[in-house]
Tab-separated table of C-alpha atoms and ligand atoms in Angstrom:
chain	number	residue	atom	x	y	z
A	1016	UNK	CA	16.486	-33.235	31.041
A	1017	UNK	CA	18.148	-32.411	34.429
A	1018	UNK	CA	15.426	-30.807	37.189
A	1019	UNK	CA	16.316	-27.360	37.701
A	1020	UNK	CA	17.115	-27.313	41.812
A	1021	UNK	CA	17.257	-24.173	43.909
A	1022	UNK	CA	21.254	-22.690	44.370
A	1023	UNK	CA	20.716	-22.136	48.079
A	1024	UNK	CA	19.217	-25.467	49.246
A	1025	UNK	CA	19.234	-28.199	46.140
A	1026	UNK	CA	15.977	-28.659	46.254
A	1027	UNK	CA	14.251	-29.234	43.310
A	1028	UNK	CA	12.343	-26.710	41.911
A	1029	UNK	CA	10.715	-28.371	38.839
A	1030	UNK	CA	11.792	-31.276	36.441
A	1031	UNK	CA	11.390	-29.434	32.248
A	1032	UNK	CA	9.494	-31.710	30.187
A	1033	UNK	CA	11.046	-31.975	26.700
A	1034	UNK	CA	9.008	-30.374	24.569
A	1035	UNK	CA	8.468	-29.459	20.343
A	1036	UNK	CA	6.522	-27.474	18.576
A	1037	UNK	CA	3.801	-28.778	16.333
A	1038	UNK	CA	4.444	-29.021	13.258
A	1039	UNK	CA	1.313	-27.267	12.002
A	1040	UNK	CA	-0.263	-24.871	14.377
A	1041	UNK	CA	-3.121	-26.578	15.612
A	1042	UNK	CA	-5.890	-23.889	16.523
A	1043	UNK	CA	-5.234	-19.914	16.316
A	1044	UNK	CA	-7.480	-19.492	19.022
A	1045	UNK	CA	-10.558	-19.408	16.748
A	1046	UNK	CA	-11.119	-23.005	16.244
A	1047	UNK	CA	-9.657	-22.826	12.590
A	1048	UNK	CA	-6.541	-23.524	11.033
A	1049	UNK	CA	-4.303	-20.896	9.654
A	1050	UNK	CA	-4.133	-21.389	6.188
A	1051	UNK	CA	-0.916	-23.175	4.624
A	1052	UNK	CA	1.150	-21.615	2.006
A	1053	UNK	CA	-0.182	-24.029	-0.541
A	1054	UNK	CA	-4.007	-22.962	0.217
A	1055	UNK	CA	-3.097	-19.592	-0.273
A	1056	UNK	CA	-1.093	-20.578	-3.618
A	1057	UNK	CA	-4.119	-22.639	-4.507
A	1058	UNK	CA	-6.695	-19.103	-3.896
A	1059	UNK	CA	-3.613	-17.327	-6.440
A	1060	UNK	CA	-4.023	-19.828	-8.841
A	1061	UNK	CA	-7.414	-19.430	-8.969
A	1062	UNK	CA	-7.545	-15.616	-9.233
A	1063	UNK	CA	-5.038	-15.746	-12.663
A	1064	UNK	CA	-7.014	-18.608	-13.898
A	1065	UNK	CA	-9.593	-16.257	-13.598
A	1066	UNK	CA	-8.059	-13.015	-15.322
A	1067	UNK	CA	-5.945	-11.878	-17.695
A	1068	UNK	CA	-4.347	-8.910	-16.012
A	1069	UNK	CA	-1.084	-9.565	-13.782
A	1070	UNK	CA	-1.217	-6.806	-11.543
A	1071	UNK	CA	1.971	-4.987	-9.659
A	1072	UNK	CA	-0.074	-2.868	-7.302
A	1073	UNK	CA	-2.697	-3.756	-5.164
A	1074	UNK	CA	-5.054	-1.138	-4.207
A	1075	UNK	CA	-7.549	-1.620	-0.527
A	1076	UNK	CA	-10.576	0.283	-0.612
A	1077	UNK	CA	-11.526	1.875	2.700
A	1078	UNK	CA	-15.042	2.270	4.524
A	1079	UNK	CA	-16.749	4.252	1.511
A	1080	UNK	CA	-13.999	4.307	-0.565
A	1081	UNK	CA	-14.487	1.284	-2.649
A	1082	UNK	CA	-18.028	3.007	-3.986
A	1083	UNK	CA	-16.339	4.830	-6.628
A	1084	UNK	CA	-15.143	1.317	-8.038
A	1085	UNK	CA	-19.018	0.616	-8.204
A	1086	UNK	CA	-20.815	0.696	-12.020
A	1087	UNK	CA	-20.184	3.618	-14.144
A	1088	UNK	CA	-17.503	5.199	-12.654
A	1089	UNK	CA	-15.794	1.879	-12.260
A	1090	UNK	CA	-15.622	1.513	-15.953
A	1091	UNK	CA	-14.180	5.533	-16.309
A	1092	UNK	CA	-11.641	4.559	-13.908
A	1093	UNK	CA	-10.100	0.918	-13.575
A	1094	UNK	CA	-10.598	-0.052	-17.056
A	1095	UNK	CA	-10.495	-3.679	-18.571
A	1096	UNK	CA	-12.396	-4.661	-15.275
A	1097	UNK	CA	-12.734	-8.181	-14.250
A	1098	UNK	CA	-14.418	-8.449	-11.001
A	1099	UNK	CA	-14.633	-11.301	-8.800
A	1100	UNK	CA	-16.496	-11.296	-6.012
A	1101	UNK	CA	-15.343	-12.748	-2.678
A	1102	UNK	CA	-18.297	-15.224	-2.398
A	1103	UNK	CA	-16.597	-16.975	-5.600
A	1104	UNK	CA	-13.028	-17.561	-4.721
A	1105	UNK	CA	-12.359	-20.577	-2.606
A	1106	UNK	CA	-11.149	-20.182	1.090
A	1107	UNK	CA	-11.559	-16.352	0.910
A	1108	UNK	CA	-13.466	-14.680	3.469
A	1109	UNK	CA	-16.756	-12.770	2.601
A	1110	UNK	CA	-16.986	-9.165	3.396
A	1111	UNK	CA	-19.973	-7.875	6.169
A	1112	UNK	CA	-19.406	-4.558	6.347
A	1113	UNK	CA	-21.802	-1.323	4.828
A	1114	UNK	CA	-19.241	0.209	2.435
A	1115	UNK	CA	-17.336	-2.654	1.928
A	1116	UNK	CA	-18.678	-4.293	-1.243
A	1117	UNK	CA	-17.047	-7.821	-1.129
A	1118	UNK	CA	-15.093	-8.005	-4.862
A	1119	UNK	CA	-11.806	-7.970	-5.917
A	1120	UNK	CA	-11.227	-5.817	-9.294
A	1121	UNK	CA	-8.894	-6.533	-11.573
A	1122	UNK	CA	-7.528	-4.206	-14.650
A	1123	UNK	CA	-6.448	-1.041	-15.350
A	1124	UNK	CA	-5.374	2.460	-13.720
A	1125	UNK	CA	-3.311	4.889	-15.864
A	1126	UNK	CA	-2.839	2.021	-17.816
A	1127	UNK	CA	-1.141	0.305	-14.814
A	1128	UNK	CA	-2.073	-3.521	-13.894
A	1129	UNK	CA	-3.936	-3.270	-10.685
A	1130	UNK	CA	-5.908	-5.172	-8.523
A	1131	UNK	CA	-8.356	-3.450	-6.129
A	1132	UNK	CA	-9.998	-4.616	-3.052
A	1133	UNK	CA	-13.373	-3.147	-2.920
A	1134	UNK	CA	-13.945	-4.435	0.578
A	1135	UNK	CA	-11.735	-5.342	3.178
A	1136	UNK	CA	-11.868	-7.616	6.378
A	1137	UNK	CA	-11.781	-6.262	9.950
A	1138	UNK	CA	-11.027	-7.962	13.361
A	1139	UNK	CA	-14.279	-7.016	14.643
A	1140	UNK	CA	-15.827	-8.839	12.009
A	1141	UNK	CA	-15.188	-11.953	13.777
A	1142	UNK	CA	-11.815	-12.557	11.379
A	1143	UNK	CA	-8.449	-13.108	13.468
A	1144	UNK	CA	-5.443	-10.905	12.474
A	1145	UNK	CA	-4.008	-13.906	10.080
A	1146	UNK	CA	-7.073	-13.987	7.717
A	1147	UNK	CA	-8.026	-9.950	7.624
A	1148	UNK	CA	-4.655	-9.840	5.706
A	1149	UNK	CA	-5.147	-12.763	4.120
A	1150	UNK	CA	-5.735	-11.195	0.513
A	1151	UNK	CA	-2.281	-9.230	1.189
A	1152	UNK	CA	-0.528	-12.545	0.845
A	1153	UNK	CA	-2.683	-13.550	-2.121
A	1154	UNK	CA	-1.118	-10.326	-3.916
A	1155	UNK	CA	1.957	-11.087	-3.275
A	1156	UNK	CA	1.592	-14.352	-5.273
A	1157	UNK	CA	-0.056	-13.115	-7.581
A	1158	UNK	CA	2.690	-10.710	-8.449
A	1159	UNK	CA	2.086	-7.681	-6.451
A	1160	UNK	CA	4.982	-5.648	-5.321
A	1161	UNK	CA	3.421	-2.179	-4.212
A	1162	UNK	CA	0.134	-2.444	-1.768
A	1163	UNK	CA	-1.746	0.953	-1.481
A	1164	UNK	CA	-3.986	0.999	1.461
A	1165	UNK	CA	-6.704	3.555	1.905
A	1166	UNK	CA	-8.860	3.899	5.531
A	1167	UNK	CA	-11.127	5.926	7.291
A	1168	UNK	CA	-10.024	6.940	10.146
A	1169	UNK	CA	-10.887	9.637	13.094
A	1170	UNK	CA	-9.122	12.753	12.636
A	1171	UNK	CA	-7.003	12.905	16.875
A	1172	UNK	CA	-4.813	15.571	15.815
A	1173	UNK	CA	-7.051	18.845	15.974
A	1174	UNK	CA	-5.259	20.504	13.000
A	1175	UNK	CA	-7.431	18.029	10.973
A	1176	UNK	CA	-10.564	18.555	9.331
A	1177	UNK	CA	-12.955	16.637	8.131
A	1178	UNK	CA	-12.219	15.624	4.346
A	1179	UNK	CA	-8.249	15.490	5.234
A	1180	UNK	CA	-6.031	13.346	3.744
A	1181	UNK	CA	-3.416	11.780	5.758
A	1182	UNK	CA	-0.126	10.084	4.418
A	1183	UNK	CA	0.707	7.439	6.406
A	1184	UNK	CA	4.347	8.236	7.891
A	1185	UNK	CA	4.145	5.159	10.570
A	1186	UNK	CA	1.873	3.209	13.308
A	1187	UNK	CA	1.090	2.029	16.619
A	1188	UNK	CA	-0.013	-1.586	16.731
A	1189	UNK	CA	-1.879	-1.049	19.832
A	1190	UNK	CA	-3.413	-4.568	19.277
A	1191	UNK	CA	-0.018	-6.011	18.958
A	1192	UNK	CA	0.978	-4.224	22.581
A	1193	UNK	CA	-1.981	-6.324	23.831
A	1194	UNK	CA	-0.383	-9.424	21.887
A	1195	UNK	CA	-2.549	-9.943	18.713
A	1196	UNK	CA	-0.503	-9.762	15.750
A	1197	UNK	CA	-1.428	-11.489	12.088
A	1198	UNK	CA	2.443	-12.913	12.001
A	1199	UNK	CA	1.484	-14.970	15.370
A	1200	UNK	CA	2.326	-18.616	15.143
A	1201	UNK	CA	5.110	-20.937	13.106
A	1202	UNK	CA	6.621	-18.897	10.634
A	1203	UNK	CA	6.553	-20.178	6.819
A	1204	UNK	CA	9.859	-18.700	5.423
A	1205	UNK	CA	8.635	-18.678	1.904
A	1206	UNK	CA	6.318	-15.513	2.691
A	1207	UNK	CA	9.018	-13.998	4.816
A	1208	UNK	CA	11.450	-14.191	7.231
A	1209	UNK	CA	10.512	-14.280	11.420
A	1210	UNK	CA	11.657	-11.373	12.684
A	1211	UNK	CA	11.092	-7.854	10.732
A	1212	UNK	CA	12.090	-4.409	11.101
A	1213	UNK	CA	8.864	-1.832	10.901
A	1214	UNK	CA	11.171	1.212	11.245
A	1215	UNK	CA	10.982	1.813	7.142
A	1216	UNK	CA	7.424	0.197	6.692
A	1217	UNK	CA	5.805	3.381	5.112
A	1218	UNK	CA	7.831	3.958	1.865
A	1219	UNK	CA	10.167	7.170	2.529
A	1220	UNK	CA	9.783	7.849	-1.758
A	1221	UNK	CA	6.315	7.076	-2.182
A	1222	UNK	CA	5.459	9.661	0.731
A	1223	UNK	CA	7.561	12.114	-0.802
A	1224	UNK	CA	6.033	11.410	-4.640
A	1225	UNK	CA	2.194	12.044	-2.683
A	1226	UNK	CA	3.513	14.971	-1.126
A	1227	UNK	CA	4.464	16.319	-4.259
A	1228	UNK	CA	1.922	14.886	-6.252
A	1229	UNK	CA	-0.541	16.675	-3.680
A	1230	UNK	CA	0.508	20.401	-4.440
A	1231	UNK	CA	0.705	19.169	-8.742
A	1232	UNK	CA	-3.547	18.956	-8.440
A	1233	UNK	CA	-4.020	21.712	-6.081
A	1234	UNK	CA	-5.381	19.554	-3.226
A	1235	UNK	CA	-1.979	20.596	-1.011
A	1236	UNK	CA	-4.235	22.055	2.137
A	1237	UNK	CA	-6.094	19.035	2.371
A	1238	UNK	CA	-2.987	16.673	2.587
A	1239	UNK	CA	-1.171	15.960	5.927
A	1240	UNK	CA	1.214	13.309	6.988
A	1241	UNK	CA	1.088	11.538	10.416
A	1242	UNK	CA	0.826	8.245	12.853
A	1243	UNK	CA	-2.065	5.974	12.524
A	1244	UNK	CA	-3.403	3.577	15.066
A	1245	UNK	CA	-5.795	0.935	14.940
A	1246	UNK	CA	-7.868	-0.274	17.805
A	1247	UNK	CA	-10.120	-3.679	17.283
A	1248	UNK	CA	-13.769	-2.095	16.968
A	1249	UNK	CA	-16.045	-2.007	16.512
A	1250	UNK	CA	-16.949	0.537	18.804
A	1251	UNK	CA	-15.506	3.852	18.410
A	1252	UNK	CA	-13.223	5.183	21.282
A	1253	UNK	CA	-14.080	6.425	24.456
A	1254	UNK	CA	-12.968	10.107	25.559
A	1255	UNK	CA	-10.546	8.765	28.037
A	1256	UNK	CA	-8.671	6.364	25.158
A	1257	UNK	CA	-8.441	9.347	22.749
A	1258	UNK	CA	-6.518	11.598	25.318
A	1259	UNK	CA	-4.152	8.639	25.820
A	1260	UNK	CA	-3.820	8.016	22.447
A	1261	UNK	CA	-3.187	11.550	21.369
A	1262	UNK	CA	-0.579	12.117	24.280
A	1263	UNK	CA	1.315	9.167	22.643
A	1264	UNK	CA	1.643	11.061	19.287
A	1265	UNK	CA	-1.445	9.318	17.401
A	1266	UNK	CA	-2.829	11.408	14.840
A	1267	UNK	CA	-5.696	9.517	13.220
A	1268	UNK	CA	-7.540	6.388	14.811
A	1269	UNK	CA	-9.264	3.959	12.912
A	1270	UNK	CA	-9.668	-0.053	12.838
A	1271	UNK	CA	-7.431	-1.322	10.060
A	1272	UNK	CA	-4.522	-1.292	8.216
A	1273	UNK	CA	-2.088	-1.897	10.712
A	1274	UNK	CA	-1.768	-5.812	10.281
A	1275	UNK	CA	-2.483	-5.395	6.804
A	1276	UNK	CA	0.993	-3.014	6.532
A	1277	UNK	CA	2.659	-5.927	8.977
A	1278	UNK	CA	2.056	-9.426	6.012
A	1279	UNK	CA	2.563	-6.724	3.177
A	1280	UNK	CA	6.362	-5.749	5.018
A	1281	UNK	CA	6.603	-9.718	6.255
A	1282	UNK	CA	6.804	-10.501	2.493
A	1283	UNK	CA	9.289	-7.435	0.613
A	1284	UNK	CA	5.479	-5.499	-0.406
A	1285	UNK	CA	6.660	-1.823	-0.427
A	1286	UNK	CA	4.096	0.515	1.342
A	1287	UNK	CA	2.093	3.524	1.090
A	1288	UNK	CA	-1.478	4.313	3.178
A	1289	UNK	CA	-3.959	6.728	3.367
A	1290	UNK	CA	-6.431	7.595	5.783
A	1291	UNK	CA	-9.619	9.814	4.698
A	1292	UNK	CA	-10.514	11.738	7.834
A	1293	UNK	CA	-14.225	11.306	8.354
A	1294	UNK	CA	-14.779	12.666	11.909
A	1295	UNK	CA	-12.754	14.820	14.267
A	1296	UNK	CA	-12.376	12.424	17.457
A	1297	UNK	CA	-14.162	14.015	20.345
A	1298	UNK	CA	-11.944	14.651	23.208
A	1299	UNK	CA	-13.878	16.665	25.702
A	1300	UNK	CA	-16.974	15.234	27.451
A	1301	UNK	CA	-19.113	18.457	27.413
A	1302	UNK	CA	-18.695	17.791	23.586
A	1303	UNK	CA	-21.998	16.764	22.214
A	1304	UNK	CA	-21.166	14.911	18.997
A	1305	UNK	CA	-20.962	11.164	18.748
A	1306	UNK	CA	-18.761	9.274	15.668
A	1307	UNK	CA	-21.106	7.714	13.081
A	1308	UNK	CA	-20.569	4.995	10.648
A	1309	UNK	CA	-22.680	7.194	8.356
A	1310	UNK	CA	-20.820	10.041	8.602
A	1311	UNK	CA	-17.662	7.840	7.571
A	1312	UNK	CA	-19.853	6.547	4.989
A	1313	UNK	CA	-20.865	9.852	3.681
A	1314	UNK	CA	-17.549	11.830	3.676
A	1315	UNK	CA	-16.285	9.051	1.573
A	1316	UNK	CA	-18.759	9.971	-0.868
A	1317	UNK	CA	-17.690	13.974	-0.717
A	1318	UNK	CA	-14.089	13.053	-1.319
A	1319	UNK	CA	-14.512	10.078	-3.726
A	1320	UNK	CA	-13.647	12.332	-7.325
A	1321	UNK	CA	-10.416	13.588	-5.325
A	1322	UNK	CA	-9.487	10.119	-3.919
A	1323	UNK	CA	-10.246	8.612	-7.003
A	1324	UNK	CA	-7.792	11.234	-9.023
A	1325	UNK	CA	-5.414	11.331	-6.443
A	1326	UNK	CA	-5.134	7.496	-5.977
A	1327	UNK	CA	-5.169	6.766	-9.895
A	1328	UNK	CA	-2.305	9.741	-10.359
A	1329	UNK	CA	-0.544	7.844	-7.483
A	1330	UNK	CA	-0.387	4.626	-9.224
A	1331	UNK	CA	1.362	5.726	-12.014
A	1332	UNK	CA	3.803	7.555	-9.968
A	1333	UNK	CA	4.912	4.777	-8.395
A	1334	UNK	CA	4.612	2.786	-11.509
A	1335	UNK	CA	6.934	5.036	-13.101
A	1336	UNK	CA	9.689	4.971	-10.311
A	1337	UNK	CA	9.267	1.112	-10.054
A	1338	UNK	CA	9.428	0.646	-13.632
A	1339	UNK	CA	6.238	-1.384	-13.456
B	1313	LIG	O1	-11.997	-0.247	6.483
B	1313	LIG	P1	-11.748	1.044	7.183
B	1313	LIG	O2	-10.594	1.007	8.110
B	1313	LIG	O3	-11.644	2.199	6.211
B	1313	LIG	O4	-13.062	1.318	8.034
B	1313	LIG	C1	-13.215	2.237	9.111
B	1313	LIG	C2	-13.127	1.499	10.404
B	1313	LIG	C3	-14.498	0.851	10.498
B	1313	LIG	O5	-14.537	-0.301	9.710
B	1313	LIG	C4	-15.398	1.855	9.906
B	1313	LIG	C5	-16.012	2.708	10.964
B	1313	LIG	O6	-16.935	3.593	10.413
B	1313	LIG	O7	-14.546	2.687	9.077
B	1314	LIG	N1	-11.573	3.551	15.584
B	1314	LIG	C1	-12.089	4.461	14.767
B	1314	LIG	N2	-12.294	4.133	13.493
B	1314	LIG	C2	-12.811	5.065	12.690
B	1314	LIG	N3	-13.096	5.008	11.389
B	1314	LIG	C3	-13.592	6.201	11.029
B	1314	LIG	N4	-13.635	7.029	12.066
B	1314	LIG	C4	-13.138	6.343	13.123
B	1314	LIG	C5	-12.919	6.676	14.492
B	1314	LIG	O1	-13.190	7.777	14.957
B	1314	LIG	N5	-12.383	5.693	15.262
């Protein structure tokens, strides 16, 4: 290659050495490999050698959420149940989080073929971007064309109470503005192509279908729409980042979903998320409260029979209008 040599003087500057890109990406700055299309075909296989269902909707369980897919109420609600825990499927991470139960749950809601993830993986967890969304690419193989995600998250806009319900309308990848993002790295055009729009990455119908859905049970003044953010955790946010973030238009905070909504829009998934709100944020430092994992824990259990309703109802909704 010729040395690239100042205009004014003809000096050179430097001489470009030729470079390619490896063909597999060597490290993703973990010390693992990213996983190849053919693992994650390999994990798919697995799962519907496994089961009988073939699921069109995948369902992820937020912090405290995925407790109402425990025992007995499990079996009232996603019937024809085969669980597999995470432990058991090759290549798949484990789950280390209180709330999170580590299983993926295959059958039934509203008669709809489902699989739920009763646990999912978070950055702070020690996972990079790529394999906290890992499972969203196993869907996809395994059929799954609608991905419902559920969070808690830390109510920012002070209209919210605690015990909301917020539709997701859009994000900000605030990791991704510091240059983390799961679709880092070669691109394997079978899951999707490189470059993707997020304008349309919350599904305009499906937000419309919850909104409606949410004044058919009564549960209308608990259900808001707004923009989601997730920061890396695991500690919650100081006062100082909550001010920022609400002055940029953020309405709930939490520490997920973000990348997961990024793979599921990479490869055609359509979207819809939820976020329980389990804490107002606390934006004033003579404000004496302090956000709790507990507390995120425990409103989870207070809204469980009205996520669980709402979520089931929801499935068939889109079911229907996806002739699923
Ligand atoms: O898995 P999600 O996003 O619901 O969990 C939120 C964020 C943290 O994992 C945890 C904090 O309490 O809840
Ligand atoms: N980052 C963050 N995550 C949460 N998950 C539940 N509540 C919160 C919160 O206030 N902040």
């Amino acid at each position: 290659m010729a040395p690239i040599t100042d205009s004014v003087n003809g000096s050179k500057i430097y001489t470009p050495v030729k470079q390619s890109l490896p063909e597999v990406d060597p490290d993703d700055g973990y010390g693992a490999k990213r996983y190849s299309y053919e693992t994650l075909v390999e994990i798919a296989n697995f799962l519907l050698s496994r089961v009988s269902i073939r699921p069109c909707i995948g369902v992820i369980c937020g912090s405290g959420m995925g407790s109402y897919w425990k025992q007995g109420s499990l079996a009232e609600t996603i019937t024809d149940a085969e669980c597999i825990p995470y432990e058991d499927i090759p290549n798949f991470p484990v789950s280390t989080v209180e709330g999170h139960h580590g299983k993926l749950v295959f059958g039934r809601l509203d008669g709809i073929p489902v699989v739920a993830m009763q646990g999912r993986f978070h950055y702070y967890e020690g996972y990079p971007l790529w394999k906290c969304c890992l499972p969203v690419r196993v869907m996809k193989l395994i059929g799954v064309k609608t991905l419902i995600a559920t969070n808690a998250a830390g109510g920012l806009n002070p209209n919210y109470k605690i015990g909301d319900l917020m539709i997701m309308k859009d994000h900000i990848n605030m990791m991704g503005f510091a240059g983390n993002n799961p679709l880092l790295g070669p691109n394997d055009e079978r899951f999707g192509p490189r470059f993707i729009p997020m304008n349309k990455a919350y599904n305009y119908e499906y937000r419309q279908i919850a909104k409606q859905l949410a004044k058919e049970l009564n549960i209308e003044n608990l259900v808001r729409e707004g923009v989601y953010t997730c920061l890396g955790g695991p500690n919650f946010e100081t006062v100082a980042e909550l001010n920022m973030l609400k002055m940029v238009g953020v309405d709930a905070v939490g520490m997920s979903t973000v990348h997961e909504v990024i793979i599921a829009r990479h490869c055609d998934m359509k979207v819809f998320a939820l976020s329980l709100i389990t804490n107002e944020c606390v934006t004033r430092y003579d404000q004496d409260d302090e956000a709790n994992h507990e507390e995120v824990l425990d409103v989870g259990r207070m809204r469980q029979d009205i996520l669980r309703k709402y979520v089931t109802r929801l499935v068939a909704k889109f079911a229907e209008v996806e002739n699923y």
